[in-house]
Amino acid sequence: MEKFTQLTSIATPFPRVNIDTDIIIPAKHLKSVKRTGFGEFAFETIRFDADGNRVKDNVFDSERYKGANILIAGDNFGCGSSREHAPWAIAELGFRCVIAPSFADIFAGNCVKNGILTIALPQESVDALVLAAEAGHEIHVNLEDQTVRCQNALYEFDYNPAHKEMLVSGFDEIDNTLQSKSAIQSYEAKQKLMTPWLFKA
Amino acid sequence: MPKTMYDKIWEDHIVEDCGNNVALLYIDRHLVHEVTSPQAFDGLRAKGRKIHRPDSVIAVPDHNVPTKDRHLPNPDPMSTAQLEALEANVKEFDLDYIAMDDVRQGIVHVIGPEQGFTQPGVTLVCGDSHTSTHGAFGALAFGIGTSEVEHVLATQTLQLKKSKNMRVTITGELPTGCSAKDVALAIIGEIGTGGGTGYVIEYAGPVIEALSMEGRMTLCNMSIEAGARAGLVAPDDKTFDYLQGRPYAPKGGAWEGAVAYWRNLKSDVAASFDKEIILDGNDIAPLVTWGTSPEDVIPVTANIPEAASFSDPAKQEAVHKALDYMGLKEGQAITDIPVDRVFIGSCTNSRIEDIRDAANIAKGRKVADRVIEALIVPGSGLVKEQAEAEGLDKVLIDAGFEWREPGCSMCLAMNPDRAGSGEHVASTSNRNFVGRQGPGARTHLVSPAMAAAAAIAGHFVDIRDFT
Ligand code: SF4
């Protein structure tokens, strides 16, 4: 996994509330057996009209926000389906960090696994960042000291320490867990006595 | 210290305490379907990893399967590739598999309980957010992403942060005409789609105790729509009666031991919850959603709210956008909305009780002419078989409904079943998101009885006056 420590970039403002993963990537595009190729369909209903023509001035294709690696989003971002295709699609649009008042749990978990940082900030702070993004100001995100800076403003954020370690070190989570193999095995030995019916004889 | 049911299940599954409420948690059960697993199996192959406990997995195709003409070749090559990938993967990794032509095939959240694979006190995961359904049995069950699917296959664990405890108590008694679906929608209407974020919800109170296992599954299914990753109902005699004798349920002497363990799972009387919500069941009415989020819900007797009645400006804007998409106006009566298509099915409402509710309404009546298609999609081949044994298929077909093969169907626009742009759909599924049932489709979430009545009337009707 790609490491995440600091990021400085302009940001794309998209502060609509309750953006679900069906909007991020519609179900009809989930038939691929690969992890790539979802970016072109990301936010499809926002970026394209019913006839497949690109919607003029949509924030995701606008020249103004070209190259943005940060997305400023609305409350309860990523709700709905657990599809990891959503963070895969977002990553292909170039985003490595999403800032919103709150995130759905599964979505936020899926982001970490893909090296995307989700930052929850109070609504007023997000509102201010939307204005800054619209004005084209750069935003500086620092995961190590858990801060977001923009012009003279400084915002601190909370972050799950286990997830932080994962992002900062970029380690392979499965390899890491497999180091606990003996703990897993001794748990199973205990469990076979306590709930034997859960194990095939 | 008194504990909640969630605390107990969590503590019984800690492999390693990582501090800060984070633990490496053991996973007992894993359901796998075709959409969210191929990349996980690829990941295992790429690193030469094995599946830690193949006996903890059942795999079944559901999202992509056509619900009719299954004997014909699947017209969609990408769906076919995904279905074939699942089949190849279960062979390679030697997993229990329920194939498309097996009578047990169905929606992953219907077959888990039906096979007795879902049990009280277990941790159960699936690469699907509606895994919360299985909480109806007192299982800690939640949806995971594909990387986590791979992680569980390889290690039988997940590193997780413990959620907070919420209890939702429904007092009193449900009025006639109301079902578990209305309870679920009423709760989401009350706390909002973000109201449960960060919590595990335990449902309690006389209304919950009175619900059948099917009803409890409907309720827990929609926990995720309230933002909660999992829902829980304390296991009781109903739970044990449901499970006894099912293929994966404990057998012989193990049964008694299991029941004794299961009885201890319920929350201690003195346990405290971080958040408590109490609703009066007597106040619940048959509900219909009018917008593009499950929280946009009102009683069938009510009118669509004015955007200005919401205090939050972001919500006001969302209401305008939703009404624009839905082709509806502020103040419009719900019963004035015409219905173009009806879908009775999905992991929320496709069990035998749901089909019975629909057949009850349909009996001796006809689907309205304006309705293009009224689908009944049983949740599994076994549900279908039972419904047919009860003659429900005949009642429904005579009334003009279509009787289909099991699968996710029109719940999500991923297989051939979908609604057209601008059409209003009375749907028993769980998500009324923009485009969920097809580009431009307008979904209204309702109970099976309300959906069947809407099919007959050609518009939404109050099931309580439906004579
Ligand atoms: S029925 Fe719908 S919500 Fe349930 S698993 Fe299938 S697609 Fe998901």
XYZ file of C-alpha atoms and ligand atoms in Angstrom:
676
model
C 0.000 0.000 0.000
C 1.132 3.523 -0.780
C 2.180 5.453 2.330
C 0.371 8.554 3.474
C 2.095 11.139 5.599
C 1.511 14.605 4.158
C -0.323 16.027 1.190
C -0.571 19.522 -0.262
C -3.045 20.151 -3.046
C -5.949 22.185 -4.242
C -9.289 20.574 -3.418
C -12.520 19.698 -5.202
C -15.606 20.955 -3.337
C -18.584 18.587 -3.405
C -20.467 19.238 -0.173
C -23.733 17.378 -0.842
C -25.049 15.414 2.129
C -25.675 11.647 2.173
C -23.617 10.844 -0.919
C -23.963 7.070 -1.118
C -21.653 4.573 -2.767
C -24.233 4.014 -5.519
C -23.569 7.622 -6.539
C -19.822 7.182 -6.207
C -19.954 4.109 -8.462
C -23.284 2.739 -9.763
C -23.944 -0.999 -9.369
C -23.981 -1.705 -13.089
C -20.243 -1.028 -13.181
C -19.402 -3.545 -10.459
C -19.205 -6.523 -12.764
C -15.487 -6.338 -13.322
C -13.362 -8.908 -11.514
C -10.480 -6.408 -11.340
C -9.606 -3.599 -8.963
C -9.111 -0.996 -11.690
C -11.124 0.678 -14.399
C -13.768 2.257 -12.143
C -12.539 5.869 -12.352
C -14.215 6.631 -15.666
C -17.592 5.743 -14.104
C -16.990 7.480 -10.775
C -19.818 9.913 -9.898
C -21.366 9.003 -13.233
C -24.772 10.563 -12.544
C -23.093 13.809 -11.487
C -20.680 13.932 -14.419
C -22.911 12.721 -17.234
C -26.523 13.357 -18.211
C -29.013 10.633 -19.162
C -27.721 10.625 -22.750
C -24.146 10.114 -21.664
C -23.052 13.688 -22.374
C -20.696 15.294 -19.929
C -22.483 17.713 -17.588
C -21.002 21.175 -18.093
C -19.174 22.627 -15.098
C -19.344 19.476 -12.998
C -16.640 19.780 -10.347
C -15.015 16.458 -11.178
C -14.160 17.367 -14.765
C -13.728 21.103 -14.437
C -10.394 22.668 -15.383
C -10.608 24.681 -12.199
C -10.083 21.660 -9.942
C -7.831 19.687 -12.254
C -5.122 17.863 -10.348
C -6.905 18.109 -6.986
C -5.958 15.282 -4.644
C -8.350 16.335 -1.892
C -12.141 16.067 -1.956
C -14.232 18.207 0.384
C -17.507 16.351 0.866
C -20.825 16.526 2.723
C -22.121 14.872 5.855
C -22.506 11.049 5.984
C -20.292 10.621 2.937
C -20.013 7.062 1.555
C -23.183 5.673 3.095
C -24.952 2.666 1.625
C -23.365 -0.329 -0.027
C -20.073 -1.716 1.275
C -18.543 -1.837 -2.219
C -14.811 -1.171 -2.121
C -15.179 -0.184 -5.744
C -16.109 3.260 -4.311
C -12.654 4.070 -2.906
C -11.061 2.397 -5.948
C -13.049 4.759 -8.173
C -12.220 7.803 -6.057
C -8.533 6.925 -6.088
C -8.586 6.739 -9.876
C -9.954 10.291 -9.990
C -6.789 11.268 -8.134
C -8.147 11.744 -4.606
C -6.006 10.594 -1.699
C -7.844 12.448 1.024
C -11.525 13.165 1.683
C -12.632 15.744 4.250
C -16.270 15.730 5.433
C -18.347 16.281 8.589
C -18.806 12.505 8.887
C -18.298 9.263 6.984
C -20.119 5.958 6.897
C -18.082 3.392 8.849
C -17.562 0.782 6.149
C -16.566 3.365 3.560
C -13.990 4.933 5.888
C -12.551 1.464 6.600
C -12.349 0.677 2.900
C -10.520 3.946 2.272
C -7.716 3.104 4.697
C -7.089 -0.202 2.931
C -6.508 1.775 -0.231
C -4.271 4.459 1.174
C -6.977 7.125 1.257
C -7.207 9.324 4.338
C -10.717 10.304 5.511
C -10.800 13.308 7.830
C -13.910 14.186 9.824
C -14.101 17.861 10.822
C -16.950 19.910 12.308
C -19.455 21.281 9.788
C -18.228 24.897 10.167
C -14.661 23.862 9.374
C -15.796 21.913 6.334
C -17.859 24.900 5.205
C -14.761 27.080 5.444
C -12.726 24.565 3.453
C -15.387 24.463 0.748
C -15.008 28.228 0.325
C -11.232 27.887 0.287
C -11.438 25.113 -2.306
C -13.738 27.216 -4.485
C -11.258 30.070 -4.248
C -8.525 27.725 -5.451
C -6.462 27.812 -2.247
C -4.142 24.957 -1.468
C -4.871 22.768 1.513
C -2.126 21.097 3.484
C -2.918 17.825 5.237
C -0.513 16.319 7.747
C -1.419 12.905 9.106
C 1.592 12.661 11.403
C 0.486 15.598 13.529
C -3.197 15.212 12.536
C -3.717 18.713 11.203
C -5.240 20.415 8.195
C -3.946 23.871 7.276
C -5.369 26.297 4.809
C -4.163 29.905 4.560
C -4.118 30.996 8.190
C -6.562 28.432 9.518
C -5.507 25.304 11.381
C -7.786 22.366 12.078
C -6.911 19.357 14.189
C -8.591 16.027 13.629
C -9.018 12.702 15.434
C -7.883 9.540 13.742
C -7.885 5.854 14.652
C -4.275 5.159 15.792
C -4.243 1.683 14.225
C -5.295 3.131 10.884
C -2.772 5.913 11.204
C 0.020 3.417 11.694
C -1.130 1.540 8.633
C -1.233 4.639 6.434
C 2.010 6.127 7.706
C 4.001 2.895 7.374
C 2.166 1.616 4.280
C 2.514 -1.971 5.539
C 0.625 -4.993 4.243
C -2.130 -5.566 6.751
C -2.451 -9.292 6.156
C 1.288 -9.830 6.671
C 1.018 -7.821 9.832
C -1.888 -9.900 11.162
C -0.194 -13.150 10.232
C 2.503 -12.243 12.755
C -0.208 -12.943 15.346
C -0.720 -16.443 14.022
C 0.044 -18.125 17.324
C -2.458 -15.891 19.131
C -5.070 -16.836 16.539
C -4.313 -20.515 16.995
C -4.486 -20.410 20.761
C -7.772 -18.504 20.518
C -9.101 -21.305 18.309
C -7.955 -23.999 20.722
C -9.878 -22.259 23.518
C -12.888 -21.725 21.287
C -13.063 -25.379 20.301
C -13.758 -26.134 23.945
C -16.206 -23.293 24.494
C -18.239 -23.398 21.266
C -17.302 -26.739 19.675
C -20.335 -26.683 17.386
C -18.748 -23.894 15.342
C -15.970 -26.184 14.126
C -16.313 -28.951 11.602
C -15.354 -32.245 13.250
C -19.549 -4.737 35.357
C -22.904 -5.272 33.604
C -22.505 -5.810 29.877
C -24.577 -5.378 26.762
C -24.995 -8.247 24.323
C -22.590 -6.469 21.982
C -19.975 -6.169 24.765
C -20.265 -9.901 25.456
C -19.919 -11.032 21.859
C -17.062 -8.601 21.298
C -15.157 -9.761 24.364
C -15.668 -13.431 23.504
C -13.952 -12.834 20.166
C -10.867 -10.840 21.115
C -7.723 -12.510 19.835
C -5.493 -9.570 20.743
C -6.320 -6.380 22.550
C -4.580 -3.565 20.671
C -5.568 -0.827 23.153
C -7.713 2.252 22.512
C -10.791 0.038 22.050
C -9.164 -1.606 19.052
C -8.887 -5.400 18.910
C -7.950 -8.171 16.582
C -11.335 -9.880 16.480
C -11.956 -13.510 15.548
C -14.487 -14.120 12.763
C -16.559 -17.321 12.994
C -18.609 -17.155 9.833
C -18.056 -15.723 6.368
C -20.584 -15.501 3.532
C -19.195 -14.872 0.067
C -20.932 -13.741 -3.132
C -19.782 -13.037 -6.647
C -19.511 -9.233 -6.700
C -17.182 -8.363 -3.833
C -14.976 -11.454 -3.780
C -13.057 -11.888 -7.080
C -10.417 -9.278 -6.218
C -10.000 -10.867 -2.777
C -9.333 -14.321 -4.219
C -6.920 -12.731 -6.721
C -5.097 -11.123 -3.810
C -4.720 -14.490 -2.081
C -3.418 -16.094 -5.248
C -0.974 -13.286 -5.939
C 0.664 -13.824 -2.543
C 0.305 -17.604 -2.472
C -1.893 -17.436 0.630
C -4.275 -20.117 1.821
C -7.720 -19.785 3.353
C -7.307 -20.121 7.085
C -10.557 -21.994 7.745
C -12.453 -23.131 4.661
C -15.145 -24.585 6.973
C -16.132 -21.043 8.006
C -17.299 -20.059 4.524
C -20.384 -20.526 2.363
C -20.390 -19.010 -1.114
C -23.470 -18.311 -3.217
C -24.173 -16.176 -6.305
C -27.053 -13.698 -5.937
C -26.482 -10.117 -7.166
C -25.942 -10.911 -10.829
C -28.164 -13.897 -11.418
C -31.091 -13.498 -13.808
C -34.479 -14.201 -12.204
C -35.967 -15.772 -15.299
C -34.898 -17.920 -18.242
C -32.042 -19.375 -16.256
C -31.755 -22.282 -18.627
C -30.725 -19.839 -21.384
C -27.170 -18.490 -21.615
C -26.704 -15.315 -19.568
C -26.816 -12.442 -22.105
C -24.364 -10.352 -20.114
C -20.756 -11.485 -20.628
C -19.446 -9.489 -17.652
C -21.994 -11.065 -15.296
C -21.108 -14.440 -16.668
C -17.409 -13.790 -16.071
C -18.115 -12.815 -12.472
C -20.296 -15.869 -11.840
C -17.673 -18.119 -13.404
C -14.947 -16.526 -11.336
C -16.844 -17.397 -8.152
C -17.308 -20.954 -9.271
C -13.627 -21.351 -10.140
C -12.550 -19.764 -6.850
C -14.685 -21.992 -4.618
C -13.272 -25.010 -6.445
C -9.697 -23.887 -6.133
C -10.034 -23.007 -2.445
C -12.391 -25.872 -1.581
C -15.327 -23.929 -0.105
C -18.967 -24.895 0.486
C -20.816 -23.578 -2.533
C -24.487 -23.281 -3.401
C -24.686 -23.135 -7.185
C -27.252 -21.215 -9.215
C -29.217 -24.344 -10.071
C -29.313 -25.613 -6.464
C -32.696 -25.338 -4.719
C -30.933 -23.702 -1.745
C -29.584 -20.835 -3.884
C -30.754 -17.361 -3.001
C -29.799 -14.002 -1.555
C -26.820 -14.451 0.713
C -28.675 -12.942 3.705
C -31.637 -15.237 3.237
C -29.667 -18.443 2.867
C -27.336 -17.892 5.869
C -30.180 -18.125 8.409
C -32.071 -20.678 6.344
C -29.108 -23.059 6.420
C -28.601 -22.540 10.162
C -25.185 -21.034 9.342
C -26.183 -17.834 11.150
C -26.218 -18.498 14.901
C -26.430 -16.483 18.117
C -23.177 -15.198 19.531
C -21.085 -15.652 16.390
C -19.202 -12.981 14.508
C -20.365 -13.121 10.916
C -19.150 -11.065 7.968
C -19.902 -10.730 4.283
C -18.766 -8.325 1.594
C -22.181 -6.704 1.647
C -23.531 -3.974 3.879
C -26.822 -5.765 4.616
C -24.978 -8.403 6.568
C -26.571 -6.574 9.499
C -29.595 -8.812 8.736
C -28.062 -11.705 10.668
C -28.138 -9.683 13.889
C -31.738 -10.885 14.178
C -30.262 -14.060 15.699
C -28.039 -12.244 18.177
C -25.026 -12.631 15.877
C -22.562 -9.767 15.587
C -22.850 -9.448 11.833
C -21.572 -6.661 9.639
C -20.631 -5.813 6.083
C -17.021 -5.507 4.999
C -15.120 -4.348 1.929
C -13.166 -6.540 -0.446
C -9.779 -5.992 1.239
C -11.389 -7.162 4.469
C -12.881 -10.183 2.699
C -9.336 -11.105 1.727
C -8.081 -10.407 5.244
C -10.712 -12.649 6.836
C -10.095 -15.442 4.336
C -6.368 -15.321 5.058
C -6.410 -14.768 8.814
C -9.932 -15.445 10.206
C -9.705 -12.060 11.922
C -10.261 -8.355 11.457
C -8.685 -5.493 13.302
C -11.630 -3.406 14.463
C -12.478 -0.494 16.665
C -15.299 -1.211 19.028
C -18.497 0.696 18.285
C -20.651 2.380 20.904
C -23.824 0.798 22.259
C -27.256 2.104 21.278
C -30.559 0.611 22.280
C -33.744 1.248 20.381
C -36.781 0.184 22.369
C -40.176 -0.105 20.726
C -42.902 -0.110 23.329
C -46.570 -1.023 23.037
C -47.962 -2.976 20.150
C -47.898 -2.536 16.385
C -51.233 -1.444 14.889
C -52.763 -3.747 12.270
C -51.415 -3.126 8.807
C -47.925 -2.402 10.141
C -44.967 -4.737 9.850
C -41.283 -4.938 10.712
C -40.556 -2.864 7.598
C -42.579 0.020 8.988
C -40.711 -0.263 12.292
C -37.383 -0.119 10.455
C -38.454 2.911 8.393
C -39.927 4.622 11.465
C -36.609 4.297 13.292
C -34.635 5.687 10.342
C -37.147 8.510 9.983
C -36.552 9.297 13.649
C -32.756 9.104 13.930
C -31.772 9.773 10.288
C -29.447 7.840 7.999
C -26.435 9.011 10.008
C -28.093 8.505 13.401
C -26.541 5.108 14.018
C -23.064 5.878 12.675
C -20.455 4.560 15.106
C -22.972 2.437 17.013
C -24.228 -1.106 17.159
C -27.981 -0.962 17.691
C -29.729 -3.435 19.948
C -33.474 -3.600 19.294
C -35.588 -4.313 22.347
C -39.053 -4.008 23.812
C -42.377 -5.789 23.404
C -42.781 -5.014 19.686
C -39.422 -6.626 18.895
C -40.133 -9.634 21.092
C -43.427 -10.125 19.281
C -41.791 -10.058 15.835
C -41.168 -13.350 14.038
C -37.614 -14.247 13.041
C -38.465 -13.038 9.533
C -39.592 -9.691 10.939
C -36.468 -9.364 13.071
C -34.356 -9.989 9.968
C -36.201 -7.237 8.091
C -35.556 -4.861 10.967
C -31.872 -5.705 11.462
C -31.366 -5.618 7.691
C -32.069 -1.892 7.663
C -29.741 -1.038 10.575
C -27.128 -0.077 8.002
C -29.613 2.383 6.499
C -29.577 4.123 9.873
C -25.772 4.225 9.662
C -25.202 1.420 12.193
C -22.906 -1.284 10.984
C -24.779 -3.924 12.955
C -28.124 -4.512 14.654
C -28.860 -7.067 17.347
C -31.897 -8.784 18.805
C -31.520 -10.959 21.903
C -31.946 -14.627 21.021
C -34.981 -16.315 22.593
C -37.039 -19.471 22.158
C -38.243 -18.239 18.772
C -34.635 -18.027 17.636
C -33.830 -21.522 18.885
C -36.996 -23.022 17.354
C -36.107 -21.466 14.035
C -32.586 -22.909 14.081
C -33.182 -26.390 15.400
C -32.691 -29.057 12.748
C -31.225 -26.756 10.082
C -28.197 -28.142 8.183
C -25.438 -26.076 9.854
C -27.087 -25.858 13.297
C -25.534 -27.761 16.222
C -26.706 -31.341 16.426
C -27.159 -34.008 19.078
C -25.531 -33.257 22.425
C -23.993 -30.059 21.079
C -27.461 -28.516 20.710
C -28.089 -28.293 24.468
C -24.665 -26.799 25.087
C -25.238 -24.249 22.354
C -28.647 -23.194 23.679
C -27.218 -22.775 27.190
C -24.468 -20.525 25.758
C -26.954 -18.581 23.637
C -29.258 -17.884 26.587
C -26.456 -16.049 28.350
C -25.856 -13.629 25.533
C -28.616 -11.136 26.268
C -27.702 -7.761 27.719
C -27.452 -7.645 31.485
C -30.398 -5.853 33.070
C -28.170 -3.147 34.494
C -26.110 -2.689 31.325
C -25.835 0.900 30.204
C -26.051 2.136 26.633
C -24.313 5.199 25.204
C -27.555 6.206 23.535
C -31.160 5.162 24.104
C -34.079 5.750 21.744
C -37.621 4.855 22.720
C -40.482 4.814 20.241
C -44.102 3.965 20.883
C -45.083 1.114 18.572
C -48.719 2.185 18.729
C -47.780 5.403 16.901
C -46.250 3.616 13.917
C -48.254 3.778 10.670
C -47.673 2.191 7.255
C -44.844 4.255 5.811
C -43.725 5.281 2.327
C -40.504 7.049 1.319
C -40.858 10.108 -0.916
C -37.200 11.081 -1.450
C -33.834 9.589 -2.280
C -32.714 8.639 1.197
C -34.454 6.134 3.506
C -34.854 8.914 6.090
C -37.210 10.709 3.667
C -40.167 8.779 4.986
C -43.717 9.627 6.069
C -46.958 7.831 6.879
C -49.055 6.937 3.847
C -51.718 9.326 5.175
C -49.344 12.299 5.139
C -48.259 14.849 2.557
C -44.740 15.387 1.304
C -43.071 17.915 3.612
C -42.068 21.447 2.630
C -38.319 21.883 2.338
C -38.620 24.902 4.607
C -39.842 22.688 7.419
C -36.275 21.383 7.862
C -33.958 23.614 9.869
C -30.692 22.446 8.285
C -29.973 24.339 5.032
C -28.052 21.349 3.623
C -31.119 19.182 4.217
C -33.360 21.798 2.567
C -31.200 21.691 -0.514
C -31.199 17.883 -0.437
C -35.010 17.907 -0.263
C -35.247 20.126 -3.341
C -32.825 17.882 -5.240
C -34.697 14.753 -4.126
C -38.126 16.080 -5.111
C -36.756 17.199 -8.436
C -35.396 13.696 -9.084
C -38.576 12.028 -7.863
C -40.816 14.314 -9.937
C -42.833 15.209 -6.825
C -43.967 18.431 -5.193
C -43.967 19.735 -1.658
C -47.348 19.190 -0.023
C -48.421 16.453 -2.440
C -50.368 13.551 -0.918
C -48.492 10.233 -0.939
C -51.622 8.444 -2.131
C -51.604 10.621 -5.281
C -48.348 9.133 -6.497
C -48.994 6.748 -9.401
C -47.116 3.463 -9.374
C -45.541 2.146 -12.596
C -43.680 -0.872 -11.328
C -43.727 -3.043 -8.227
C -40.912 -5.064 -6.727
C -41.488 -7.448 -3.834
C -38.211 -9.073 -2.905
C -34.618 -8.289 -1.707
C -32.852 -9.345 1.475
C -35.217 -7.017 3.353
C -38.520 -8.604 2.342
C -38.320 -11.840 0.380
C -38.997 -14.446 3.049
C -42.046 -16.636 3.342
C -43.901 -14.240 5.602
C -43.420 -11.416 3.093
C -44.768 -13.530 0.248
C -47.743 -14.484 2.426
C -48.435 -10.798 3.174
C -48.387 -10.000 -0.533
C -50.577 -12.975 -1.466
C -53.065 -12.012 1.219
C -53.613 -8.664 -0.448
C -53.511 -10.044 -3.992
C -56.022 -12.789 -3.432
C -58.981 -12.388 -5.798
C -57.733 -9.016 -7.063
C -55.920 -7.812 -10.183
C -52.816 -5.735 -10.702
C -53.824 -2.334 -12.122
C -53.457 -1.824 -15.877
C -51.035 1.051 -15.519
C -48.514 -1.153 -13.695
C -45.918 -2.279 -16.249
C -44.545 -5.094 -14.169
C -45.155 -6.421 -10.651
C -42.381 -8.800 -9.634
C -42.366 -11.236 -6.772
C -38.859 -12.542 -6.224
C -38.498 -15.094 -3.421
C -35.279 -14.767 -1.418
C -34.232 -18.364 -1.972
C -35.206 -21.533 -3.779
C -36.445 -22.917 -0.471
C -38.712 -19.910 0.119
C -39.996 -20.365 -3.408
C -40.635 -24.035 -2.812
C -42.527 -23.384 0.400
C -44.612 -20.607 -1.150
C -45.526 -22.944 -3.974
C -46.456 -25.667 -1.499
C -48.826 -23.148 0.106
C -50.273 -22.207 -3.291
C -49.148 -18.580 -2.935
C -47.560 -18.528 -6.388
C -50.893 -19.341 -7.942
C -52.724 -16.608 -6.038
C -50.104 -14.083 -7.112
C -49.887 -15.177 -10.726
C -53.690 -15.135 -11.005
C -53.639 -11.557 -9.779
C -51.145 -10.598 -12.483
C -47.856 -10.687 -10.576
C -44.752 -12.295 -12.047
C -43.290 -15.180 -10.073
C -39.488 -15.259 -10.428
C -36.379 -17.240 -9.511
C -34.452 -16.132 -6.388
C -31.838 -13.368 -6.462
C -31.248 -9.689 -5.702
C -33.277 -8.752 -8.763
C -34.558 -5.180 -8.955
C -33.050 -4.200 -5.608
C -30.036 -2.894 -7.493
C -29.688 -2.333 -11.213
C -27.084 -4.996 -11.779
C -28.985 -7.859 -13.404
C -31.670 -7.741 -16.116
C -34.406 -6.582 -13.672
C -34.564 -2.817 -13.509
C -36.963 0.095 -13.681
C -37.081 2.688 -16.427
C -36.222 6.368 -16.097
C -38.980 8.414 -14.482
C -40.966 5.385 -13.341
C -42.288 5.233 -9.795
C -41.540 1.916 -8.150
C -43.236 0.546 -5.044
C -40.346 -1.515 -3.706
C -39.821 -3.646 -0.619
C -36.041 -3.251 -0.869
C -33.938 -1.075 1.403
C -32.451 1.747 -0.664
C -34.240 4.500 -2.545
C -30.979 6.055 -3.716
C -30.720 7.928 -6.996
C -30.431 5.364 -9.798
C -30.439 2.377 -7.463
C -33.119 0.512 -9.446
C -31.996 1.858 -12.812
C -30.929 5.276 -14.147
C -33.691 7.788 -13.391
C -35.866 5.225 -11.569
C -37.908 6.603 -8.650
C -37.987 4.208 -5.733
C -40.519 4.284 -2.890
C -39.701 1.947 -0.022
C -42.679 0.164 1.522
C -43.685 -3.086 3.233
C -44.742 -6.117 1.153
C -48.447 -5.595 1.936
C -48.221 -1.913 0.958
C -46.386 -2.814 -2.263
C -48.977 -5.421 -3.194
C -51.804 -2.983 -2.477
C -50.097 -0.314 -4.595
C -49.865 -2.817 -7.449
C -53.590 -3.468 -7.258
C -54.596 0.186 -6.919
C -52.026 1.629 -9.339
C -51.046 4.214 -6.719
C -50.100 4.167 -3.051
C -52.953 3.301 -0.712
C -53.360 2.975 3.017
C -53.390 -0.736 3.601
C -55.687 -0.190 6.581
C -58.517 1.010 4.298
C -57.815 -1.536 1.627
C -60.888 -3.706 1.540
S -31.080 -7.884 -2.129
Fe -30.280 -5.867 -2.525
S -29.515 -5.106 -0.592
Fe -29.820 -7.307 -0.405
S -27.833 -8.218 -0.845
Fe -28.969 -8.149 -2.764
S -28.429 -6.200 -3.692
Fe -27.784 -6.102 -1.571
